[in-house]
Each structure stands twice: as structure tokens, then as C-alpha cells.
Coordinates of C-alpha atoms and ligand atoms in Angstrom, one line a residue:
M1 CA -38.6 -13.1 -26.5
T2 CA -38.5 -15.0 -30.0
E3 CA -35.6 -17.1 -30.8
S4 CA -34.2 -14.2 -33.3
K5 CA -34.4 -11.3 -30.8
K6 CA -32.2 -13.3 -28.3
A7 CA -28.8 -11.4 -27.5
P8 CA -25.8 -13.3 -28.9
V9 CA -23.7 -15.4 -26.6
R10 CA -20.4 -13.8 -25.9
A11 CA -17.4 -14.8 -24.0
A12 CA -17.3 -13.2 -20.6
L13 CA -14.7 -10.5 -20.2
K14 CA -12.3 -10.5 -17.2
A15 CA -10.1 -8.0 -15.5
V16 CA -6.7 -7.2 -17.3
R17 CA -4.0 -9.5 -16.2
G18 CA -2.2 -8.5 -13.2
T19 CA -5.3 -6.1 -12.0
R20 CA -7.6 -7.3 -9.4
D21 CA -11.4 -6.3 -8.2
L22 CA -11.6 -5.8 -4.5
L23 CA -14.8 -7.3 -3.4
P24 CA -16.9 -6.3 -0.2
D25 CA -15.5 -8.9 1.8
Q26 CA -12.0 -7.3 1.4
T27 CA -12.7 -3.6 1.2
P28 CA -13.2 -3.2 4.9
L29 CA -9.7 -4.4 5.7
W30 CA -8.4 -1.7 3.0
N31 CA -10.5 1.0 4.7
N32 CA -9.2 0.4 8.2
V33 CA -5.6 0.4 7.0
E34 CA -6.2 3.6 5.0
T35 CA -8.0 5.1 8.1
T36 CA -5.3 4.1 10.5
A37 CA -2.6 5.6 8.2
R38 CA -4.6 9.0 7.6
N39 CA -5.0 9.3 11.4
L40 CA -1.5 8.4 12.2
F41 CA -0.1 10.6 9.5
A42 CA -1.9 13.7 10.8
R43 CA -0.5 13.3 14.2
Y44 CA 3.0 13.9 12.6
G45 CA 1.8 16.8 10.6
F46 CA 1.2 15.2 7.2
G47 CA -1.3 16.5 4.8
E48 CA -2.7 14.7 1.9
I49 CA -1.7 15.3 -1.8
R50 CA -3.4 13.5 -4.8
T51 CA -1.4 13.7 -8.0
P52 CA -2.8 12.5 -11.5
V53 CA -2.3 8.9 -12.3
L54 CA -1.0 10.1 -15.8
E55 CA 2.2 12.0 -16.1
A56 CA 4.8 13.0 -18.8
T57 CA 7.1 10.0 -19.3
E58 CA 10.1 12.2 -19.1
L59 CA 9.3 12.6 -15.4
F60 CA 10.1 9.1 -14.6
A61 CA 13.0 8.9 -17.1
R62 CA 14.6 11.8 -15.1
G63 CA 13.5 11.1 -11.7
V64 CA 13.3 7.5 -11.3
G65 CA 16.3 7.0 -13.7
E66 CA 16.5 5.5 -17.2
E67 CA 18.5 2.4 -16.2
T68 CA 16.1 1.3 -13.6
D69 CA 14.3 -2.0 -14.3
I70 CA 11.1 0.4 -13.8
V71 CA 11.7 2.6 -16.6
S72 CA 13.4 0.5 -19.0
K73 CA 10.9 -2.5 -19.0
E74 CA 8.1 -1.9 -16.5
M75 CA 6.2 1.2 -17.4
F76 CA 2.9 1.6 -19.3
T77 CA 3.9 4.1 -21.8
W78 CA 2.2 5.4 -25.0
E79 CA 2.5 8.3 -27.5
D80 CA -0.7 10.5 -27.2
R81 CA -1.3 11.9 -30.4
A82 CA -2.1 15.6 -30.6
R83 CA -6.0 15.9 -31.8
A84 CA -7.1 17.5 -34.9
G85 CA -6.6 21.3 -34.3
G86 CA -3.6 20.8 -32.0
E87 CA -5.7 19.8 -28.8
G88 CA -3.2 17.8 -26.8
V89 CA -3.5 16.7 -23.2
H90 CA -1.7 20.1 -22.3
G91 CA -3.9 22.4 -24.1
P92 CA -4.5 23.9 -27.4
E93 CA -0.8 24.4 -28.2
S94 CA 0.4 21.0 -27.2
K95 CA 1.8 18.5 -29.5
A96 CA 2.0 14.6 -29.4
Q97 CA 3.6 13.7 -26.0
S98 CA 4.8 10.5 -24.4
L99 CA 2.7 9.6 -21.5
T100 CA 3.1 7.1 -18.7
L101 CA 0.7 5.5 -16.1
R102 CA 2.8 6.4 -12.8
P103 CA 4.9 3.5 -11.5
E104 CA 5.4 5.3 -8.2
N105 CA 4.3 8.4 -6.8
T106 CA 7.4 10.2 -5.3
A107 CA 8.2 11.9 -8.7
G108 CA 4.8 13.0 -9.0
V109 CA 4.7 14.5 -5.7
V110 CA 8.2 16.4 -6.2
R111 CA 6.7 17.6 -9.6
A112 CA 3.8 19.0 -7.8
Y113 CA 5.9 20.4 -5.1
I114 CA 8.1 22.3 -7.8
E115 CA 5.0 23.1 -9.8
H116 CA 3.1 24.9 -7.1
Q117 CA 6.1 26.5 -5.7
M118 CA 6.0 24.9 -2.4
A119 CA 9.5 25.8 -1.5
H120 CA 8.7 29.4 -1.6
S121 CA 7.1 29.4 1.9
G122 CA 10.4 28.1 3.3
A123 CA 8.7 25.9 5.6
L124 CA 9.2 21.8 5.7
Q125 CA 6.6 20.1 3.6
K126 CA 5.0 16.8 4.9
L127 CA 2.9 15.2 2.2
Y128 CA 1.2 11.8 2.2
Y129 CA -0.7 10.0 -0.8
I130 CA -2.7 6.7 -1.3
G131 CA -3.5 5.5 -4.8
P132 CA -2.8 3.1 -7.5
Q133 CA 0.6 2.8 -9.3
F134 CA 1.3 0.6 -12.6
R135 CA 4.3 -1.6 -13.6
R136 CA 4.3 -4.1 -16.1
E137 CA 5.7 -6.9 -13.8
R138 CA 5.2 -10.6 -14.2
P139 CA 2.1 -10.9 -11.9
Q140 CA 2.4 -13.4 -8.9
R141 CA 1.1 -13.5 -5.3
G142 CA 2.0 -9.9 -3.8
R143 CA 3.1 -8.6 -7.3
Y144 CA 0.5 -6.7 -9.4
R145 CA 0.4 -4.5 -12.5
Q146 CA -2.1 -2.2 -10.7
F147 CA -1.1 -2.1 -6.9
W148 CA -1.7 0.3 -4.2
Q149 CA 0.9 2.5 -2.5
I150 CA 0.4 4.3 0.7
G151 CA 3.4 6.7 0.8
A152 CA 4.7 10.0 2.2
E153 CA 7.4 12.6 1.7
V154 CA 9.2 15.0 3.8
I155 CA 10.8 17.9 1.3
G156 CA 11.8 21.5 1.8
P157 CA 14.8 23.9 1.3
P158 CA 17.8 23.3 3.3
S159 CA 16.9 25.8 5.6
S160 CA 13.7 24.1 6.7
G161 CA 15.7 21.3 8.4
S162 CA 14.9 18.9 5.6
E163 CA 18.4 17.3 5.5
S164 CA 18.4 16.6 9.0
P165 CA 19.0 12.9 10.4
L166 CA 15.9 13.5 12.7
R167 CA 13.5 13.5 9.7
D168 CA 14.8 10.0 8.6
A169 CA 14.4 8.8 12.3
E170 CA 11.0 10.3 12.7
I171 CA 9.8 8.7 9.4
L172 CA 11.3 5.4 10.4
E173 CA 9.6 5.6 14.1
M174 CA 6.3 6.6 12.5
L175 CA 6.3 3.5 10.4
A176 CA 7.1 1.4 13.2
G177 CA 4.3 2.7 15.0
F178 CA 2.0 2.1 11.9
L179 CA 2.7 -1.5 11.7
D180 CA 2.5 -1.9 15.4
K181 CA -0.9 -0.1 15.4
L182 CA -2.3 -2.5 12.6
G183 CA -0.8 -5.5 14.7
V184 CA 1.6 -6.5 11.9
R185 CA 3.8 -9.0 13.6
G186 CA 7.4 -10.0 13.0
W187 CA 8.6 -7.0 10.8
R188 CA 12.0 -6.1 10.3
L189 CA 13.7 -3.0 9.5
E190 CA 16.8 -3.1 7.2
L191 CA 18.6 0.0 7.1
S192 CA 21.7 1.1 5.0
S193 CA 23.2 4.5 3.6
V194 CA 24.1 4.7 0.2
G195 CA 26.1 8.0 0.7
S196 CA 25.6 11.3 -1.2
Y197 CA 25.2 11.6 -4.8
Q198 CA 29.1 12.1 -5.4
D199 CA 29.6 9.0 -2.9
R200 CA 27.6 6.9 -5.1
V201 CA 29.1 8.0 -8.5
R202 CA 32.5 7.2 -6.8
Y203 CA 31.3 4.0 -5.4
N204 CA 29.7 2.9 -8.8
E205 CA 33.1 3.2 -10.4
I206 CA 34.8 1.1 -7.7
L207 CA 32.1 -1.4 -8.2
R208 CA 32.4 -1.3 -11.9
A209 CA 36.1 -1.9 -11.8
A210 CA 35.5 -5.0 -9.1
L211 CA 32.9 -6.5 -11.6
Q212 CA 35.2 -6.5 -14.4
P213 CA 37.2 -9.7 -13.6
I214 CA 34.2 -11.5 -12.4
R215 CA 31.8 -10.3 -14.9
S216 CA 31.4 -13.5 -17.2
R217 CA 30.8 -15.8 -14.2
L218 CA 27.7 -13.6 -13.3
C219 CA 24.3 -14.3 -14.6
G220 CA 23.0 -12.6 -17.8
D221 CA 21.2 -9.8 -16.0
C222 CA 24.2 -8.9 -13.9
Q223 CA 26.5 -8.9 -16.8
R224 CA 24.3 -6.1 -18.3
R225 CA 24.0 -4.2 -15.1
A226 CA 27.8 -4.4 -14.5
E227 CA 28.1 -2.1 -17.6
T228 CA 24.8 0.0 -17.1
N229 CA 24.2 0.2 -13.5
P230 CA 26.6 -1.5 -11.3
L231 CA 24.7 -0.9 -8.1
R232 CA 22.0 -3.2 -9.0
V233 CA 24.1 -6.0 -9.2
L234 CA 23.9 -6.1 -5.4
D235 CA 20.3 -6.6 -5.5
C236 CA 20.6 -9.8 -7.5
K237 CA 18.8 -13.0 -6.2
V238 CA 20.3 -15.6 -8.4
P239 CA 21.6 -18.2 -5.8
D240 CA 24.9 -19.0 -7.8
D241 CA 25.9 -15.2 -7.8
Q242 CA 25.8 -14.7 -4.2
A243 CA 29.1 -15.6 -3.0
L244 CA 30.8 -13.4 -5.9
I245 CA 28.6 -10.7 -4.9
G246 CA 29.1 -11.0 -1.2
A247 CA 33.1 -10.5 -1.7
L248 CA 32.3 -7.0 -3.8
P249 CA 33.6 -3.7 -1.9
Q250 CA 30.9 -2.6 0.5
I251 CA 29.1 0.8 0.1
S252 CA 29.3 1.5 3.7
D253 CA 33.3 1.4 3.5
H254 CA 33.1 4.1 0.7
I255 CA 30.8 6.7 1.9
S256 CA 32.0 10.3 2.9
A257 CA 32.6 11.3 6.5
D258 CA 29.7 13.7 6.3
S259 CA 27.3 10.8 5.0
Q260 CA 28.7 8.7 7.9
T261 CA 28.1 11.4 10.5
H262 CA 24.5 11.8 9.1
F263 CA 23.8 7.9 9.1
S264 CA 25.2 7.6 12.9
A265 CA 22.9 10.3 13.9
V266 CA 19.9 8.4 12.2
R267 CA 20.8 5.2 14.1
A268 CA 21.2 7.0 17.4
A269 CA 17.9 8.8 17.2
L270 CA 16.3 5.1 16.2
E271 CA 18.0 3.9 19.4
A272 CA 16.6 6.6 21.3
C273 CA 13.1 5.7 20.2
G274 CA 13.6 2.0 20.7
V275 CA 13.2 1.2 17.1
P276 CA 14.9 -2.1 16.4
Y277 CA 16.8 -2.2 12.9
T278 CA 19.3 -4.6 11.1
L279 CA 22.2 -3.1 8.9
N280 CA 22.0 -4.7 5.4
P281 CA 24.8 -2.9 3.4
R282 CA 23.4 -4.8 0.2
L283 CA 20.1 -2.9 0.3
V284 CA 19.8 -1.4 -3.1
R285 CA 16.4 0.1 -3.9
G286 CA 15.4 -0.2 -7.3
L287 CA 15.1 3.6 -7.9
D288 CA 18.2 5.7 -8.9
Y289 CA 17.1 9.0 -6.8
Y290 CA 18.2 7.6 -3.5
T291 CA 21.0 9.1 -1.3
R292 CA 22.3 8.4 2.0
T293 CA 19.4 6.6 4.1
T294 CA 17.6 3.8 2.4
F295 CA 15.4 1.4 4.1
E296 CA 13.1 -1.6 3.6
F297 CA 10.5 -3.2 5.9
T298 CA 10.1 -7.0 5.4
V299 CA 7.7 -9.4 7.1
S300 CA 7.8 -13.2 7.6
T301 CA 4.1 -14.0 7.2
G302 CA 1.7 -14.2 4.2
L303 CA 4.2 -12.8 1.4
G304 CA 6.6 -15.6 0.4
T305 CA 9.3 -14.5 -1.9
Q306 CA 7.8 -11.0 -2.1
N307 CA 8.4 -10.1 1.6
A308 CA 9.4 -6.5 1.0
L309 CA 6.5 -4.6 2.7
L310 CA 7.5 -1.1 2.1
G311 CA 10.7 0.9 1.2
G312 CA 12.0 4.3 0.8
G313 CA 14.9 6.5 1.6
R314 CA 16.3 10.0 1.0
Y315 CA 16.5 11.8 -2.4
D316 CA 18.6 14.8 -1.5
G317 CA 19.1 15.7 -5.5
L318 CA 15.7 14.9 -7.0
S319 CA 14.0 18.2 -7.0
E320 CA 16.9 19.6 -8.8
M321 CA 16.8 16.5 -11.1
L322 CA 13.4 17.7 -12.1
G323 CA 14.2 21.3 -12.6
G324 CA 13.3 22.5 -9.2
P325 CA 15.1 24.5 -6.4
R326 CA 17.5 22.6 -3.9
S327 CA 15.0 20.8 -1.6
P328 CA 16.6 17.6 0.2
G329 CA 13.7 15.1 1.2
I330 CA 12.9 11.6 2.4
G331 CA 10.0 9.4 1.8
F332 CA 8.8 6.0 1.8
A333 CA 6.0 3.9 0.0
I334 CA 4.2 1.0 1.5
G335 CA 2.8 -1.8 -0.8
E336 CA -0.8 -1.6 0.5
D337 CA -1.6 -4.8 -1.3
R338 CA 1.2 -6.7 0.5
L339 CA 0.3 -5.2 3.8
I340 CA -3.6 -6.3 3.3
L341 CA -2.0 -10.0 2.5
T342 CA -0.1 -9.9 5.4
L343 CA -2.9 -9.0 7.9
Q344 CA -5.1 -11.5 6.1
A345 CA -2.8 -14.1 6.6
Q346 CA -2.4 -13.1 10.2
Q347 CA -6.1 -13.1 10.8
E348 CA -6.2 -16.8 9.4
E349 CA -3.4 -17.8 11.7
D350 CA -5.4 -16.2 14.8
A351 CA -8.7 -17.8 13.4
R352 CA -7.0 -21.2 13.2
A353 CA -5.7 -20.9 16.9
S354 CA -8.8 -19.5 18.2
G355 CA -11.1 -21.8 16.5
A356 CA -13.5 -18.7 15.6
P357 CA -14.3 -17.8 12.0
P358 CA -12.5 -14.9 10.5
G359 CA -14.3 -11.8 9.5
E360 CA -16.5 -9.1 10.5
L361 CA -20.3 -10.1 11.3
L362 CA -23.4 -7.7 11.3
D363 CA -24.8 -6.8 14.3
A364 CA -28.4 -8.6 13.6
Y365 CA -30.5 -10.1 10.9
I366 CA -34.2 -9.2 11.1
A367 CA -36.2 -12.1 10.0
P368 CA -39.9 -11.2 9.1
L369 CA -42.1 -14.3 9.6
T370 CA -44.4 -13.8 6.7
P371 CA -44.4 -11.2 3.9
A372 CA -47.0 -9.0 5.9
Q373 CA -44.0 -8.1 8.2
N374 CA -41.7 -7.0 5.6
A375 CA -42.6 -3.5 5.8
T376 CA -42.4 -3.2 9.6
A377 CA -38.9 -5.3 9.4
L378 CA -37.7 -2.4 7.2
A379 CA -38.8 0.2 9.5
L380 CA -37.1 -1.7 12.4
A381 CA -34.0 -1.9 10.3
R382 CA -34.0 1.7 9.7
E383 CA -34.4 2.7 13.4
L384 CA -31.5 0.2 14.4
R385 CA -29.2 1.6 11.7
C386 CA -29.8 5.0 12.7
A387 CA -28.7 3.7 16.0
G388 CA -25.4 2.9 14.6
L389 CA -25.8 -0.8 14.3
R390 CA -25.0 -3.1 11.1
I391 CA -28.4 -4.7 10.0
E392 CA -29.4 -7.0 7.3
V393 CA -33.3 -7.6 6.7
G394 CA -34.5 -10.9 5.2
D395 CA -37.8 -11.6 3.5
G396 CA -41.2 -13.0 4.9
S397 CA -41.1 -15.4 2.1
F398 CA -38.2 -17.3 3.6
K399 CA -38.7 -20.3 5.5
L400 CA -37.8 -19.9 9.4
R401 CA -35.0 -22.6 8.7
K402 CA -33.4 -20.5 5.9
S403 CA -33.7 -17.3 7.9
F404 CA -31.6 -19.0 10.7
E405 CA -29.1 -20.4 8.2
I406 CA -28.6 -17.0 6.7
A407 CA -28.6 -15.0 9.7
D408 CA -26.0 -17.4 11.3
S409 CA -23.6 -16.8 8.5
L410 CA -24.1 -13.0 8.5
A411 CA -24.8 -11.9 11.9
R412 CA -24.3 -12.2 15.6
H413 CA -28.1 -11.9 16.3
I414 CA -31.4 -13.0 14.8
V415 CA -34.4 -10.8 15.5
L416 CA -37.7 -12.5 14.9
L417 CA -40.6 -10.6 13.7
G418 CA -44.0 -12.3 13.5
E419 CA -47.5 -10.7 13.8
D420 CA -47.3 -11.0 17.9
E421 CA -43.8 -9.3 17.8
A422 CA -45.1 -6.4 15.5
G423 CA -48.4 -6.0 17.6
S424 CA -46.5 -6.2 21.2
G425 CA -43.4 -4.3 20.2
V426 CA -41.3 -7.3 22.0
F427 CA -39.0 -9.2 20.0
T428 CA -37.6 -12.5 20.2
V429 CA -33.8 -12.3 19.8
K430 CA -31.4 -15.1 19.6
A431 CA -27.4 -14.5 20.2
F432 CA -25.4 -17.1 18.1
A433 CA -22.4 -17.0 20.1
S434 CA -24.1 -18.0 23.3
G435 CA -27.2 -19.8 21.8
E436 CA -29.2 -17.8 24.3
Q437 CA -32.9 -16.6 23.3
T438 CA -34.5 -13.5 24.9
K439 CA -37.5 -11.4 24.5
I440 CA -36.7 -7.8 24.2
P441 CA -39.0 -4.6 24.2
R442 CA -38.3 -2.5 21.1
A443 CA -37.0 0.4 23.4
R444 CA -34.0 -1.6 24.7
L445 CA -33.5 -3.6 21.4
A446 CA -30.5 -1.1 19.9
E447 CA -28.7 -1.2 23.3
A448 CA -29.0 -5.2 23.5
L449 CA -27.8 -5.5 20.1
H450 CA -24.7 -3.2 20.6
G451 CA -23.1 -5.1 23.5
V452 CA -20.9 -7.9 22.7
Q453 CA -17.7 -7.7 20.2
S454 CA -18.0 -9.4 17.0
R455 CA -16.3 -13.0 16.7
G456 CA -13.2 -13.4 15.0
S457 CA -12.7 -9.7 14.3
N458 CA -9.2 -8.2 14.9
F459 CA -9.9 -4.7 13.3
V460 CA -8.1 -1.6 14.7
Q461 CA -10.3 1.4 15.7
Ligands
AMP501 P1 9.2 0.7 -4.6 O1 8.3 2.0 -5.3 O2 9.8 -0.1 -5.7 O3 10.3 1.2 -3.8 O4 8.1 -0.5 -3.9 C1 7.8 0.1 -2.6 C2 6.8 -1.1 -2.2 O5 5.7 -1.3 -3.1 C3 7.3 -2.4 -2.2 O6 8.0 -2.8 -0.8 C4 6.1 -3.4 -2.4 O7 5.5 -3.6 -1.2 C5 5.3 -2.7 -3.1 N1 5.3 -3.0 -4.5 C6 6.3 -2.5 -5.6 N2 5.9 -3.3 -6.7 C7 4.8 -3.7 -6.5 C8 3.9 -4.8 -7.2 N3 4.2 -4.8 -8.6 N4 2.9 -5.3 -6.7 C9 2.7 -5.1 -5.4 N5 3.3 -4.3 -4.7 C10 4.3 -3.8 -5.0

């Protein structure tokens, strides 16, 4: 190529701030978590729902609440212009419309529940989703602008039993089982009841009144929240505010007898299932739709200050807020990124304790000794992969020493394939864990390579 025809040198582009690529060394853990969720949720009768990433902004303004941090400052929202000829996103008649990348999935699921008239069957709907959500938050470890949630919703007309405290307990028990199955250590369930919608309205006023005399001594955010959304003051993390907030009236003392009875039944069912929990009367979730039971699971490993792994609660009035029929419900959203960070931190802890390297190894690396064996090596790899083994193939131009180095970093075994082996069908196999080298005939090779568990792997099947 002549000098004049060279492509111009450009600055390399990077992923947008707060978004990440998940590379092949990470995705096995993500897939494992998702498969575990799908299998477990199916056992509880949940079916998968996939809703669009794009929704009308109004859905979140109405559903999540105008005064919440999410809606007031964190959404990716834009005005979608009607195209020439009136073609907007909702068909030929549509006009310009405000659209938003979903910051959470419950509002979208309830919109779909209403749109597809799922209440008509009269049956309880159990729906789960796995997908990306978007919030314009300040990025840090465990907090991203595109992040994944695994969530589920149980919703239906009151006659379907959707209001029953048993549903709350079943969801919490399922979550505890999910974290245990993945091997998450030291999780903690924090539980509260924020009462019915009416209870919350009443408590909000009690709180507003109690905040008046102390307002000027609180942080700037709390001064604003004291006016706009007093409940959110309880969620403040500013150290200087804690003593004042701790002395405010507690919601548990202001919820109706009905809400108290409901909450006692949730607690009794959890105790019957042996699910441990801690009451946290200051637990205020960042979304306005919650009523009665609310909860959060936190962990001690790997997340630092962003230690909330998942959150959820009841939303008995959400369907009506979105123009649907009365349909109480309860749901949760697991922060998948944070769950993965926790599992990775645990794997590293385990690897340090056992001295084994973390990660998954392939079953074997096939090393052709000269380029003449390349085609035979590929055919052997095909045969072993068909037998369910995970195999990588080298290249006959590599020196033997290089083949061993690559094999040791990737696989549990190296299979040497020279002219002799190709002719006799008997292969020299070295197992790296034991250092043992053996000759194995082709017919027994797959069986021999299967055997041992991979080093340092703590994957759940
Ligand atoms: P929320 O929808 O706010 O109730 O959050 C539910 C869960 O999603 C939280 O407990 C976090 O684990 C996770 N989460 C929320 N926001 C983010 C974010 N910006 N980055 C990563 N995970 C998040």
C-alpha cells in the first residue's frame, strides 16, 4: 500500500461511560447465574416475560413516581420526533412522544399485564424477566448506567390470592433458596412493612410535620426531600443526619391493623420455612409504588458500600396507577452485576484459601507436533467435542515447549499428536494436576479426559 492510500489514524473509541463489555472469561458465570434462576423460578411456576427496553416516559412518571431519584434525575429520556408523514414509534397516526430507556422492569411488566388483559383469566400470574436496565447514575464499582436485573412479579386480581401474605413469604423463601444454591455466603434479609397506600399517605404527613423543626439541620438533599417526598429522608446515608433521622417517628408504629396482621402472617410463614430476617423500619425503597411488605438482601463480600444485592416489595396499587384493573402484586429485582461481583469475590477468596487458580479450564489441549498433523488434530477435536468435552487445538508450527505452556494455562490435559500417534491411534496424555503422563488408545480417550473435576471451579450445575 502506498503512503497516500493508508487509512487515517483515528483515536480508538471506548464503551460509553457507565457501560461495560462482558468478555468470555466472565460470561460463563453470568450464564450460570441465569440458568440457575430460570430452573429455580420454573419450579415455583414462573414463566418468562420479555418487555421492550424502550417505553413511554409516562409509564415511569406514573408508575415509579415523579419525585423519586430515578425519575427526577436518572432516566435516559428523549423526545422522539414524528417522522415526515406522521410516522412515529407507535404507528402512522402517532406524534412526537417522550421515550425512556427503562430504568427498571416492574412498570413494564405491569403495563404488559394490563395491555394483554392477563387479569381476565382470573388466575395468578407469575412472571420473571432477565435484562438490562438504564439509569444515569454516577458510575462506581457495583453501580453502572447499563446494568442487568433478574426479577419476578406475582400479580393478579384479588380473587386469585395475589394479596395473600403467603405470596410474600414464598417470594422471599425462593430468593433465599436462589442465593443458597449459587453459594452466596453471609446474605442478610432486611424486612419492613410500609403499610397500605393510605397508611403511607398518613405517615408521610406525620413525617413532614416531624421534619419541620429539624429541617434546617439536615443535609441539602434531605431539606428538599422533607418537602417533596419525606419518606426518602429515611434513606439518607449522610453520617451527620443519622441521629436526627433515628429519632423520627417510625412507620411500624403508624401502619393500620390490617397491614400489621398481613405483616405478622408474612413473618410467621418465613419463620415456618426457616428463612432468617432482620426487621429494618427505616428500609425505604427508592420507588414510590411499594405498599406493605418491602425488603432488601444485602451481602458482606465484594460490594463495598453498594451492598444491596436485590430489593423488592408489594405494589398493591400499581396496576390501577397505570390504568389497569385492581391487581395487587409483589416482586423483586436482583442486581445481576452485583451478584456476579459477589460470586467473583468469593471465588477469589476460595482460590486464595485453597491455592488453586480460579476459573474454568478446558478438558484438553490437542498439540499437533508438526503441521502435517493439523488436519488429524482438528478431526480428533471434533470427535472429542461431540463426546461433550471442551477442547482447544494448537498448531503444528508451535514448538513443544510453547504448546505445553499454552495447554497448562487453558486445559487440564495436553494430548500430543505426532506421526507415531496418528499412525498407531494411541496418544500421549499428560494430566497437569498430577503431572502423570500416560498412553491412551483413541477408543478410551474421551472417557479418560472426562474423569476429573476442573481445578478451582465452583460452578453450580
Ligand atoms: P431497584 O430497582 O432500585 O430496587 O434496585 C434493585 C437492585 O438492582 C439493587 O439492589 C441493585 O442490586 C441493582 N441496581 C440498582 N441500580 C443499579 C446500578 N446503577 N448498577 C448496578 N446495579 C444496580
